[in-house]
Short mmCIF file of C-alpha atoms and ligand atoms in Angstrom, two decimals:
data_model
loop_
_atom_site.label_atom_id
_atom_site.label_comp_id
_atom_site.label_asym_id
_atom_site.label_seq_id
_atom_site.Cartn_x
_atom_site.Cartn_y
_atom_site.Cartn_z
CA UNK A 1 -47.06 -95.68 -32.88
CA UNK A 2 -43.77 -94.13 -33.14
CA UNK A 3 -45.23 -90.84 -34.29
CA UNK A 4 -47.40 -90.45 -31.58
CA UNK A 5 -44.93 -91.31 -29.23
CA UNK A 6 -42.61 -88.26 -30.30
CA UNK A 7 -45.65 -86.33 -30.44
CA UNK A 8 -46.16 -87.02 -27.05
CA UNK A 9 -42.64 -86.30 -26.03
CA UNK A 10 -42.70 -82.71 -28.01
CA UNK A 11 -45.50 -82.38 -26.13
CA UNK A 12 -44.13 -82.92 -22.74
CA UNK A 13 -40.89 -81.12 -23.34
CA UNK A 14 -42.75 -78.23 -24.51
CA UNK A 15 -44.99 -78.09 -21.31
CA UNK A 16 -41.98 -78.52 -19.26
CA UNK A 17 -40.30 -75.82 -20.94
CA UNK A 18 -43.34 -73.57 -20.72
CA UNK A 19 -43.49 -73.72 -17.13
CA UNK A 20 -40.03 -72.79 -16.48
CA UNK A 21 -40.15 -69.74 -18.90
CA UNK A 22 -42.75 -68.71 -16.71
CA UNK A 23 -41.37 -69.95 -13.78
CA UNK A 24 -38.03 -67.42 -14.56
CA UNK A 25 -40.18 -64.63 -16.08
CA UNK A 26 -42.51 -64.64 -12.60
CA UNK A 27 -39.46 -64.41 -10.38
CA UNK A 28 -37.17 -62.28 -12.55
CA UNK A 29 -40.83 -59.82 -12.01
CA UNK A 30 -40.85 -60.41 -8.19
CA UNK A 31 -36.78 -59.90 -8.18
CA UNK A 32 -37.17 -56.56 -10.56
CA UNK A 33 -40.28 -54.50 -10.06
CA UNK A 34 -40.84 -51.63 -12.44
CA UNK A 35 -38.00 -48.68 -11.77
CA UNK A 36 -39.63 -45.20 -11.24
CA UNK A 37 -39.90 -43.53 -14.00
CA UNK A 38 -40.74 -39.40 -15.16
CA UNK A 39 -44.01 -39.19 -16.66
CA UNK A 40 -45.66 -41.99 -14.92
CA UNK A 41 -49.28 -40.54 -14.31
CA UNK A 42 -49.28 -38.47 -17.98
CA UNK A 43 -52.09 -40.80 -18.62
CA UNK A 44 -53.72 -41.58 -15.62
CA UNK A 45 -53.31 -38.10 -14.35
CA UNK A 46 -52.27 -35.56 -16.89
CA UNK A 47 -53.07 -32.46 -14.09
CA UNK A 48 -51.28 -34.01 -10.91
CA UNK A 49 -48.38 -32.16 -11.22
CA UNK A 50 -50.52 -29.00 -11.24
CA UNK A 51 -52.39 -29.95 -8.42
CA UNK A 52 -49.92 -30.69 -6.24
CA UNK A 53 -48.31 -27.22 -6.73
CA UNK A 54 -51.40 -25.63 -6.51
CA UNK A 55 -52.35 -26.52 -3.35
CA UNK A 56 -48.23 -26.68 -2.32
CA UNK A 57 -48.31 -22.77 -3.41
CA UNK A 58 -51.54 -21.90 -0.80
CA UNK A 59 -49.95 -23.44 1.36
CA UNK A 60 -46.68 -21.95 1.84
CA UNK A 61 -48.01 -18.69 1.25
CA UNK A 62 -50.16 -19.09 4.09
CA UNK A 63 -47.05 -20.36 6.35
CA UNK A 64 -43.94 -20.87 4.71
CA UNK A 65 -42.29 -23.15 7.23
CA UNK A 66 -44.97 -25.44 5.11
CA UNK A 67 -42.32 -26.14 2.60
CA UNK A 68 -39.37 -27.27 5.60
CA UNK A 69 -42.11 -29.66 7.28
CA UNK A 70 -42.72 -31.15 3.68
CA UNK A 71 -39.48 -31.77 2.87
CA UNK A 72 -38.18 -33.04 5.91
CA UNK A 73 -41.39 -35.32 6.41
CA UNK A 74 -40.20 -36.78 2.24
CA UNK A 75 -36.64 -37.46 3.83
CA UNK A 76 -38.23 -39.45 6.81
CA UNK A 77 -40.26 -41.40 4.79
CA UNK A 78 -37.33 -42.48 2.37
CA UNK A 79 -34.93 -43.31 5.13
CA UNK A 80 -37.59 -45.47 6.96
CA UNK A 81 -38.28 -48.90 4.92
CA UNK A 82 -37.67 -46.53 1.46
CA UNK A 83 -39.98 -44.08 -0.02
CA UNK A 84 -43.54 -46.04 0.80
CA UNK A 85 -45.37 -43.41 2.36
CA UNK A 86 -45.23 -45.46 5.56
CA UNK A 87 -44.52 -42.30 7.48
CA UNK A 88 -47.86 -40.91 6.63
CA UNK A 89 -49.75 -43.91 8.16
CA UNK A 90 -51.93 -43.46 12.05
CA UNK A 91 -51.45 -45.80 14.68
CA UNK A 92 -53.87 -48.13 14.94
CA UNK A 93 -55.02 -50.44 17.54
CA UNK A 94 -52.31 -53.06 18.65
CA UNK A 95 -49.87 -51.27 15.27
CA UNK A 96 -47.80 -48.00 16.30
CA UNK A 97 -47.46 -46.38 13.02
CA UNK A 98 -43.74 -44.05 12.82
CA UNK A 99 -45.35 -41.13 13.86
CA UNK A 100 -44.49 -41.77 17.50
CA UNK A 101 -40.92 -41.79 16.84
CA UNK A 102 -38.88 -38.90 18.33
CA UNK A 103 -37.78 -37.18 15.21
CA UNK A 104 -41.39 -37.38 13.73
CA UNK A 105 -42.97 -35.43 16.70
CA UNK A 106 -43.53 -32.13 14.72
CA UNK A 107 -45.03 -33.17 11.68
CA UNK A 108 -48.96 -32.11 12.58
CA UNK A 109 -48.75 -29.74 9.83
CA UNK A 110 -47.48 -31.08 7.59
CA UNK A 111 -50.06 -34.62 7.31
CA UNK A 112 -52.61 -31.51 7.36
CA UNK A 113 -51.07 -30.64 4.33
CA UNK A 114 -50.39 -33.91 3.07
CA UNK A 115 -54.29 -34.78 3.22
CA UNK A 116 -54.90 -31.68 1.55
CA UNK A 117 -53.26 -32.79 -1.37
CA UNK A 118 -54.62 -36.06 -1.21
CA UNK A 119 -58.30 -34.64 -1.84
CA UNK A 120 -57.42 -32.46 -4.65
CA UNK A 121 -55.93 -35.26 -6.60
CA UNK A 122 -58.72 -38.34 -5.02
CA UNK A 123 -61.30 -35.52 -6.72
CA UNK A 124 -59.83 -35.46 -10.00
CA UNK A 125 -58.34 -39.09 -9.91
CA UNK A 126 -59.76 -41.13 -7.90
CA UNK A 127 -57.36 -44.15 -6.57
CA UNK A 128 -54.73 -43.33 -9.19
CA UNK A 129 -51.75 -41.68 -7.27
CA UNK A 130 -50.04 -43.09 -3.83
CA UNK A 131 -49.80 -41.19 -1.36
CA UNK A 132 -45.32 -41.53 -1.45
CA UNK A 133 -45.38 -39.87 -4.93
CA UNK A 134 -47.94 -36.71 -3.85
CA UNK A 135 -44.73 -36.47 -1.25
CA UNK A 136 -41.64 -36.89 -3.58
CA UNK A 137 -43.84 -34.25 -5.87
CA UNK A 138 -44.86 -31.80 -3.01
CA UNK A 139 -40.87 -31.87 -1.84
CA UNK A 140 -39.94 -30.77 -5.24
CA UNK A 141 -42.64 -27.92 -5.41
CA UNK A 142 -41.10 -26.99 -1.66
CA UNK A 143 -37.81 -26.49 -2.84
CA UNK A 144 -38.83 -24.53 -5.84
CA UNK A 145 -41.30 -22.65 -4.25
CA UNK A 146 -38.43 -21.09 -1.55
CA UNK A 147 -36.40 -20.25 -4.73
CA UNK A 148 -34.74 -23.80 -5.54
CA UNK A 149 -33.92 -25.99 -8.39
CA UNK A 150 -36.78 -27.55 -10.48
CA UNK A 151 -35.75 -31.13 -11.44
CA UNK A 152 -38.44 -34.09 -12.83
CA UNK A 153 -39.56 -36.16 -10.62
CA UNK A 154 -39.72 -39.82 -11.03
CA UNK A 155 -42.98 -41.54 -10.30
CA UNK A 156 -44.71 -45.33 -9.32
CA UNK A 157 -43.89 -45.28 -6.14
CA UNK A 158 -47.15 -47.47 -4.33
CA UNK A 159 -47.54 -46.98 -0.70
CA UNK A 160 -46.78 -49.61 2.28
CA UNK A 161 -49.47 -51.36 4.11
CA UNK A 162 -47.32 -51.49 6.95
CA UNK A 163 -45.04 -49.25 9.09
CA UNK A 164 -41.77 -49.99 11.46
CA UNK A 165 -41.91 -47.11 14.48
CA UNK A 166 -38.21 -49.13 15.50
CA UNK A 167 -37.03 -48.17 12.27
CA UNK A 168 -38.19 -44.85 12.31
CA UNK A 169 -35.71 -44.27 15.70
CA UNK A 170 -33.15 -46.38 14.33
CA UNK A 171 -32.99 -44.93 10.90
CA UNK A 172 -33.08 -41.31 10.90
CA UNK A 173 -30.22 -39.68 12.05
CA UNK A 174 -30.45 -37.62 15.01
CA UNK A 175 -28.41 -33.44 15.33
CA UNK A 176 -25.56 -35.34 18.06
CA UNK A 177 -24.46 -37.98 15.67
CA UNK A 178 -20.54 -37.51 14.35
CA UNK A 179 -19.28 -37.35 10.61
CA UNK A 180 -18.30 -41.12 10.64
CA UNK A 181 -21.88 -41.93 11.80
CA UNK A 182 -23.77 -39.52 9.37
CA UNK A 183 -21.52 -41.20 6.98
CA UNK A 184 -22.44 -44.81 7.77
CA UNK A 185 -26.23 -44.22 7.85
CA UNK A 186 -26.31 -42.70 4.37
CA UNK A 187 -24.41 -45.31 3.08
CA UNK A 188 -26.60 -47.71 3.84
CA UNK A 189 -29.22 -46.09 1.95
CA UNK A 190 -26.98 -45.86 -1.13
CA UNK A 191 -25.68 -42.30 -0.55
CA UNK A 192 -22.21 -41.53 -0.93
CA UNK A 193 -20.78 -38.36 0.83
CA UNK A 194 -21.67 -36.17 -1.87
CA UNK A 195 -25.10 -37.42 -1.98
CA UNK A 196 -25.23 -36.49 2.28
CA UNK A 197 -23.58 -33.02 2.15
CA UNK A 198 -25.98 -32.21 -1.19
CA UNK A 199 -28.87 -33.42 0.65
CA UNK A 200 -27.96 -31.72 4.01
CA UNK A 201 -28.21 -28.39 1.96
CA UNK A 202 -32.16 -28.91 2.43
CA UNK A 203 -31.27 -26.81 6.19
CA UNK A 204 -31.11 -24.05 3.93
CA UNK A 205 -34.56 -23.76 4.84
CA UNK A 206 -36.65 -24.18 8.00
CA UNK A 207 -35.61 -24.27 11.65
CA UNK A 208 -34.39 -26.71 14.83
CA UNK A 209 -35.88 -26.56 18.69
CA UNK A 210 -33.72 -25.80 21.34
CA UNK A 211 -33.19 -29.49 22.24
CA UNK A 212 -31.97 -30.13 18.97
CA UNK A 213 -28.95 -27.65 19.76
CA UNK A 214 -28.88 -27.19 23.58
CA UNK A 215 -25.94 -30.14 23.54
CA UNK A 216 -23.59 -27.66 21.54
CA UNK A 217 -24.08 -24.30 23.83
CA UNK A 218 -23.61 -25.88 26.50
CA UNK A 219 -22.12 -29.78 26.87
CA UNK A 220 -21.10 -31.08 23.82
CA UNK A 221 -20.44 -34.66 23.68
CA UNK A 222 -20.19 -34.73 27.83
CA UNK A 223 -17.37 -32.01 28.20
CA UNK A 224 -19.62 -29.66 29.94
CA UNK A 225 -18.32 -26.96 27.50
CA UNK A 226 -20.12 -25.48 23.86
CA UNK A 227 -18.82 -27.00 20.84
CA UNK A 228 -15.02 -25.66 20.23
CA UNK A 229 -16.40 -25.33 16.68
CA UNK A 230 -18.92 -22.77 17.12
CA UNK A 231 -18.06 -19.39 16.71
CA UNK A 232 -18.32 -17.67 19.65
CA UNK A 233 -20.68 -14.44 18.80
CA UNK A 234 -23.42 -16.82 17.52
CA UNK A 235 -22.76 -19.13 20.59
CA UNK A 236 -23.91 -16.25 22.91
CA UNK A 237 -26.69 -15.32 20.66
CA UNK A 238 -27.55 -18.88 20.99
CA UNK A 239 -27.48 -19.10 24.43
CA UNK A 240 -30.31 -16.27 25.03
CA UNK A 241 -32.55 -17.87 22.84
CA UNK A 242 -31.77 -21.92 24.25
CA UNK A 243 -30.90 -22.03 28.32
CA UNK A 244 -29.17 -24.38 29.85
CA UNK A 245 -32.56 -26.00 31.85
CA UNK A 246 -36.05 -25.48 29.89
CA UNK A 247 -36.63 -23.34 26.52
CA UNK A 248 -36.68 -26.84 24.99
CA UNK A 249 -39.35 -25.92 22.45
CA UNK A 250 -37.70 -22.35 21.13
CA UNK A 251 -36.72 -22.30 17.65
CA UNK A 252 -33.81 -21.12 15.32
CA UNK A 253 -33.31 -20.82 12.10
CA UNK A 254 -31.08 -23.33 10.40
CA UNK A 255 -29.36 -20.51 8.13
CA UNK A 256 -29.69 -16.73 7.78
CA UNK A 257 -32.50 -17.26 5.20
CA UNK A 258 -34.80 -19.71 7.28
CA UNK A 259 -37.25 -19.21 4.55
CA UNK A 260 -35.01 -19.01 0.78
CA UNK A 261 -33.40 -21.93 -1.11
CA UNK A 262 -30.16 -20.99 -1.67
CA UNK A 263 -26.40 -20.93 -0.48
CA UNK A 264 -26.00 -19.54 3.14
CA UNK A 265 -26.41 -22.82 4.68
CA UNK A 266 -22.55 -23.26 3.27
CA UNK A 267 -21.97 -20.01 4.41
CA UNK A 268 -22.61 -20.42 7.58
CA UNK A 269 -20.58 -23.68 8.29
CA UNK A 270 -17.82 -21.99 6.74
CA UNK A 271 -18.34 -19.36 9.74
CA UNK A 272 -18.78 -21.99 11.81
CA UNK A 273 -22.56 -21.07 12.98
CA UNK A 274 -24.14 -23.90 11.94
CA UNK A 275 -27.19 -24.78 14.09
CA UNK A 276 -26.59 -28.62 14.34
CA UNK A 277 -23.49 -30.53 15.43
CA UNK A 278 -24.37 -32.46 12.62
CA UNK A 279 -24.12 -29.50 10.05
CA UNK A 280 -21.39 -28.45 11.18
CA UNK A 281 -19.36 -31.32 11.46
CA UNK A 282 -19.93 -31.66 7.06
CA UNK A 283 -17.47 -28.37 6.62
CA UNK A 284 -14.55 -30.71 6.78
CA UNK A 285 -15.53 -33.28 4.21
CA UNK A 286 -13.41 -33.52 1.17
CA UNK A 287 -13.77 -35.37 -2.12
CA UNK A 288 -10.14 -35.20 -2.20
CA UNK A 289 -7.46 -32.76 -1.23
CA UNK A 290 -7.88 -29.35 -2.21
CA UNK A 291 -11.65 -30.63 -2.77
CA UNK A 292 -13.92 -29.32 -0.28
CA UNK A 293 -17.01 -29.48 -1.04
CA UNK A 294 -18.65 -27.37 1.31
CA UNK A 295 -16.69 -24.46 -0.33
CA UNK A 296 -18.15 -26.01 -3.68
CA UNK A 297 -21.54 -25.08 -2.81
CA UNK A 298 -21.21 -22.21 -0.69
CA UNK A 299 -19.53 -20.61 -3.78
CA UNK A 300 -21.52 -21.92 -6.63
CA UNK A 301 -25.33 -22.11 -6.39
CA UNK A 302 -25.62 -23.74 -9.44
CA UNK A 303 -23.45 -26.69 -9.11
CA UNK A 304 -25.84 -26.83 -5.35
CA UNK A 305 -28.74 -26.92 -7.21
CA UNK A 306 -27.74 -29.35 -9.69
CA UNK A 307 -25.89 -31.62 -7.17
CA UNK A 308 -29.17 -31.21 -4.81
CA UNK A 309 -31.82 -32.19 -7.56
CA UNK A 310 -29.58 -35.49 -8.69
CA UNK A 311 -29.12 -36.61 -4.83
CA UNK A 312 -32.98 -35.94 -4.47
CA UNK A 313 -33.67 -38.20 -7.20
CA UNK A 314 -31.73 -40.76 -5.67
CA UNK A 315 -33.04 -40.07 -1.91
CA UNK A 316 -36.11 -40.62 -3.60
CA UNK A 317 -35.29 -43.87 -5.41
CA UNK A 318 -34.47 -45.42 -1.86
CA UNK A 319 -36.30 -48.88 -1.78
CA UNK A 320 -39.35 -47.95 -3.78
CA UNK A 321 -42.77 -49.87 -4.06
CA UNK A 322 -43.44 -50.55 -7.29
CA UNK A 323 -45.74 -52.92 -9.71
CA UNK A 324 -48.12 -54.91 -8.21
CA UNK A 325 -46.17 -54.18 -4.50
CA UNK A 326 -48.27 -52.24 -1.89
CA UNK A 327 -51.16 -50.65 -2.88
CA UNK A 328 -52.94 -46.81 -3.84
CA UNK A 329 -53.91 -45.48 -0.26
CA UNK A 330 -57.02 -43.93 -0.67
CA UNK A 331 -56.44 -42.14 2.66
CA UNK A 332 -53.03 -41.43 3.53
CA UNK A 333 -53.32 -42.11 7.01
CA UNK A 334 -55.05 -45.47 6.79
CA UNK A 335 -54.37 -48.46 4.81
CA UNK A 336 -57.15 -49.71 2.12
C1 HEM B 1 -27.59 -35.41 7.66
C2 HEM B 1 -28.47 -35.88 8.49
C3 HEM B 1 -29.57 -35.03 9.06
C4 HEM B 1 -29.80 -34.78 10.37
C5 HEM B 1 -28.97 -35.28 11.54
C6 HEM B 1 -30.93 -33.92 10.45
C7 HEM B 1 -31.48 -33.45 11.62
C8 HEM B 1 -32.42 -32.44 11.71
C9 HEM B 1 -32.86 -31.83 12.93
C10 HEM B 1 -32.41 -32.23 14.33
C11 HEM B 1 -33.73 -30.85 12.59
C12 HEM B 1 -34.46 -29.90 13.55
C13 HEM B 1 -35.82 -30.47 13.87
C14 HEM B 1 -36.50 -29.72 14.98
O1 HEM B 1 -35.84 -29.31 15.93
O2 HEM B 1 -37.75 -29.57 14.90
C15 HEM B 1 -33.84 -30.85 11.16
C16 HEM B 1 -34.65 -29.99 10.45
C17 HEM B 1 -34.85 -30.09 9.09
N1 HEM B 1 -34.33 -31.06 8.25
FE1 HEM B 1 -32.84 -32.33 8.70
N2 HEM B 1 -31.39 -33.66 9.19
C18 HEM B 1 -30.61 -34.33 8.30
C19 HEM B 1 -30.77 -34.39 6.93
C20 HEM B 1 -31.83 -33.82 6.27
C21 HEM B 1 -32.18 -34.11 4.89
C22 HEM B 1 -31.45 -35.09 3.99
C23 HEM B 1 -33.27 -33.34 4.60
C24 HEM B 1 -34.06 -33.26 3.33
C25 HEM B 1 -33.60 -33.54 2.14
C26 HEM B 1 -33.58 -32.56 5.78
C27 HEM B 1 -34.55 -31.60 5.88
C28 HEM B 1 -34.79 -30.82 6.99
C29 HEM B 1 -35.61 -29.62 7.00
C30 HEM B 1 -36.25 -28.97 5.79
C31 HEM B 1 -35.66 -29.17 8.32
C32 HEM B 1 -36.43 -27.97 8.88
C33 HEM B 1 -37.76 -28.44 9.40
C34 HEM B 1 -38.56 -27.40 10.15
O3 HEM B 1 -38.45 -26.20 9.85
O4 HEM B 1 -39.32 -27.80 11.04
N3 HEM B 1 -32.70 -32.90 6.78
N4 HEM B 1 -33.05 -31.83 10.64
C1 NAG B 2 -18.69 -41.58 16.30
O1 NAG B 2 -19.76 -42.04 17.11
C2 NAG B 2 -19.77 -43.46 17.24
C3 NAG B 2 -21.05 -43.86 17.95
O2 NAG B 2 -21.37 -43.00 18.99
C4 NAG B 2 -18.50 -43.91 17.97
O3 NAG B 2 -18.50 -45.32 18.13
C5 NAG B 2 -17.30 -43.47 17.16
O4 NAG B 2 -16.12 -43.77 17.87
C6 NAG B 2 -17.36 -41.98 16.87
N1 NAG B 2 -16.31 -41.66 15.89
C7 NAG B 2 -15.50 -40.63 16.01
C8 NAG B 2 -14.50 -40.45 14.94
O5 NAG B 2 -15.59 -39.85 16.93
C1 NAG B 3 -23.35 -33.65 29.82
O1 NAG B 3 -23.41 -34.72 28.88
C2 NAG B 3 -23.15 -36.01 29.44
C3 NAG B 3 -23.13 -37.05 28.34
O2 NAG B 3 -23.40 -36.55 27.10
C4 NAG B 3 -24.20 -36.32 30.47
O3 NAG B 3 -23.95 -37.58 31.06
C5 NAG B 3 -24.20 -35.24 31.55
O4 NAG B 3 -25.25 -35.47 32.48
C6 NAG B 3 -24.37 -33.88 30.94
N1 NAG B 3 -24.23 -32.85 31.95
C7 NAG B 3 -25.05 -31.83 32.10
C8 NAG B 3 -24.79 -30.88 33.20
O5 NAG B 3 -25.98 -31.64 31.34
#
């Protein structure tokens, strides 16, 4: 009688204590998905990397404004809701997806592109790789195909089911906003200051429409005067190419070397011809005194490049999907 009584008690406690191990060991999962990690498809699929800068390499030989579009498109997605791929995703009926957002309104291209890569890998791996990783990998291959750094890429990033279009204007900073603003925003992503003057370096390559800049030529910040901070040879330059009324379309470059990975972007805001108020408000951040950084980079590539890759890695570590979270988009632009 007495044995089976503390048989039965052993029993019980044991059950009980079963169930909260797996009580703990199911939420500590929920509250810590897998972390990205390099290497991620080696089994699933050994040739993605391949793939991707295969079809990466067509493609910005056949335009090479391809590699700005993808790398600006990676930076949307991460800021918006994290790194999900939700960018990529079409409105549909009754859900505005973030491609109606004002800063996404040039991106045709590029989710051209985007699905291009998609079929290449769907044919070789079928339902294996999300849609936010063929992104974080095609970024990479952008910046080393314009002459850039070559870093790893961590991978297991799954992509969202849904979108946020609010978050998409909320989120992404716009060309007007000041240093303290820039500073905020990037912040709240996890990016110091480093991390934002590193990762503003990607304007080394590609180019901004005249209503991105028009504010600085001619009105900046409601004085009905160009930015005191522009120098005034590229100002007039400028002007010819951006009018006061219209031209809202016309492009510039963001650097001298619209189309190469490399230092001018520093260069330039040391000249003070930066294209966006929001570049060239960066040339007076400091780390410290005596410690600016913008000098850092214009004068040493390599400490750019390195500085670049690591705040890239973290960019694209911004709320991930991972686990059993979200799901493998067959078709980037449409949930499963
Ligand atoms: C610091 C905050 C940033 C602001 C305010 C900003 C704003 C802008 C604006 C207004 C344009 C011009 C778009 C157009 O007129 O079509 C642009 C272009 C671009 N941005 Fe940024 N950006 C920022 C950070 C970044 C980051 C972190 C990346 C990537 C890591 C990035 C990558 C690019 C690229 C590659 C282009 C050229 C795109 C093209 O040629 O169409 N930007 N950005
Ligand atoms: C920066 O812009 C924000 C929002 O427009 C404003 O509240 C703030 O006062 C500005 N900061 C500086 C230093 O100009
Ligand atoms: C100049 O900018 C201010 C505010 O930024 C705006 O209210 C005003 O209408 C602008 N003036 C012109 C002539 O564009």
């Amino acid at each position: 009688m007495r044995s089976s009584t503390s048989m039965f008690s052993f029993l019980l406690i044991s059950m009980i204590l079963l169930a909260i191990t797996s009580m703990v060991l199911h939420s500590t999962c929920m509250a810590h998905p897998p972390p990205l990690r390099k290497g991620f498809y080696s089994a699933s699929c050994p040739d993605l990397e391949r793939i991707v800068l295969r079809v990466m390499r067509d493609a910005v030989v056949r335009n090479p404004r391809n590699a700005a579009y993808i790398l600006r498109l990676f930076f949307h997605d991460c800021f918006v809701q994290g790194c999900d791929g939700s960018v990529l995703l079409d409105d549909v009926l009754g859900l505005p997806g973030e491609k109606g957002a004002f800063p996404n309104k040039n991106f045709a291209e590029a989710f051209l592109l985007v699905d291009a890569i998609k079929r290449e890998v769907e044919h070789v791996c079928p339902a294996a790789v999300s849609c936010a990783d063929i992104l974080a990998l095609a970024s990479r291959d952008a910046v080393v195909l314009t002459g850039g750094p070559h870093w790893e890429v961590a991978l297991g990033r799954r992509d969202a089911v849904v979108a946020s279009l609010k978050l998409a204007n909320i989120d992404i900073p716009t060309a007007s906003y000041n240093l303290s603003t820039l500073i905020s925003i990037f912040r709240s992503k996890g990016l110091s200051v480093e991390d934002m003057v590193a990762l503003s370096g990607a304007h080394t390559i590609g180019f901004a429409r005249c209503f991105n800049y028009k504010e600085r030529l001619y009105n900046q910040s409601g004085t009905l005067k160009p930015d005191p901070n522009l120098n005034v040879f590229v100002l007039r330059e400028r002007m010819m190419v951006c009018p006061p009324i219209g031209g809202d379309g016309r492009t510039y470059p963001l650097d001298r070397t619209p189309f190469v990975f490399d230092t001018s972007y520093y260069k330039d805001l040391i000249r003070r011809s930066a294209v966006l108020y929001s570049d060239q408000v960066l040339e007076s951040v400091a780390l410290g005194p005596g410690m600016p950084l913008v000098n850092w980079f214009a004068g040493d590539a390599r400490l750019f490049f390195e500085r670049f890759s690591e705040a890239m890695t973290k960019m694209g570590s911004i709320n991930p999907l991972t686990g059993f979270e979200g799901e493998i988009r067959r078709n980037c632009r449409l949930r499963n």
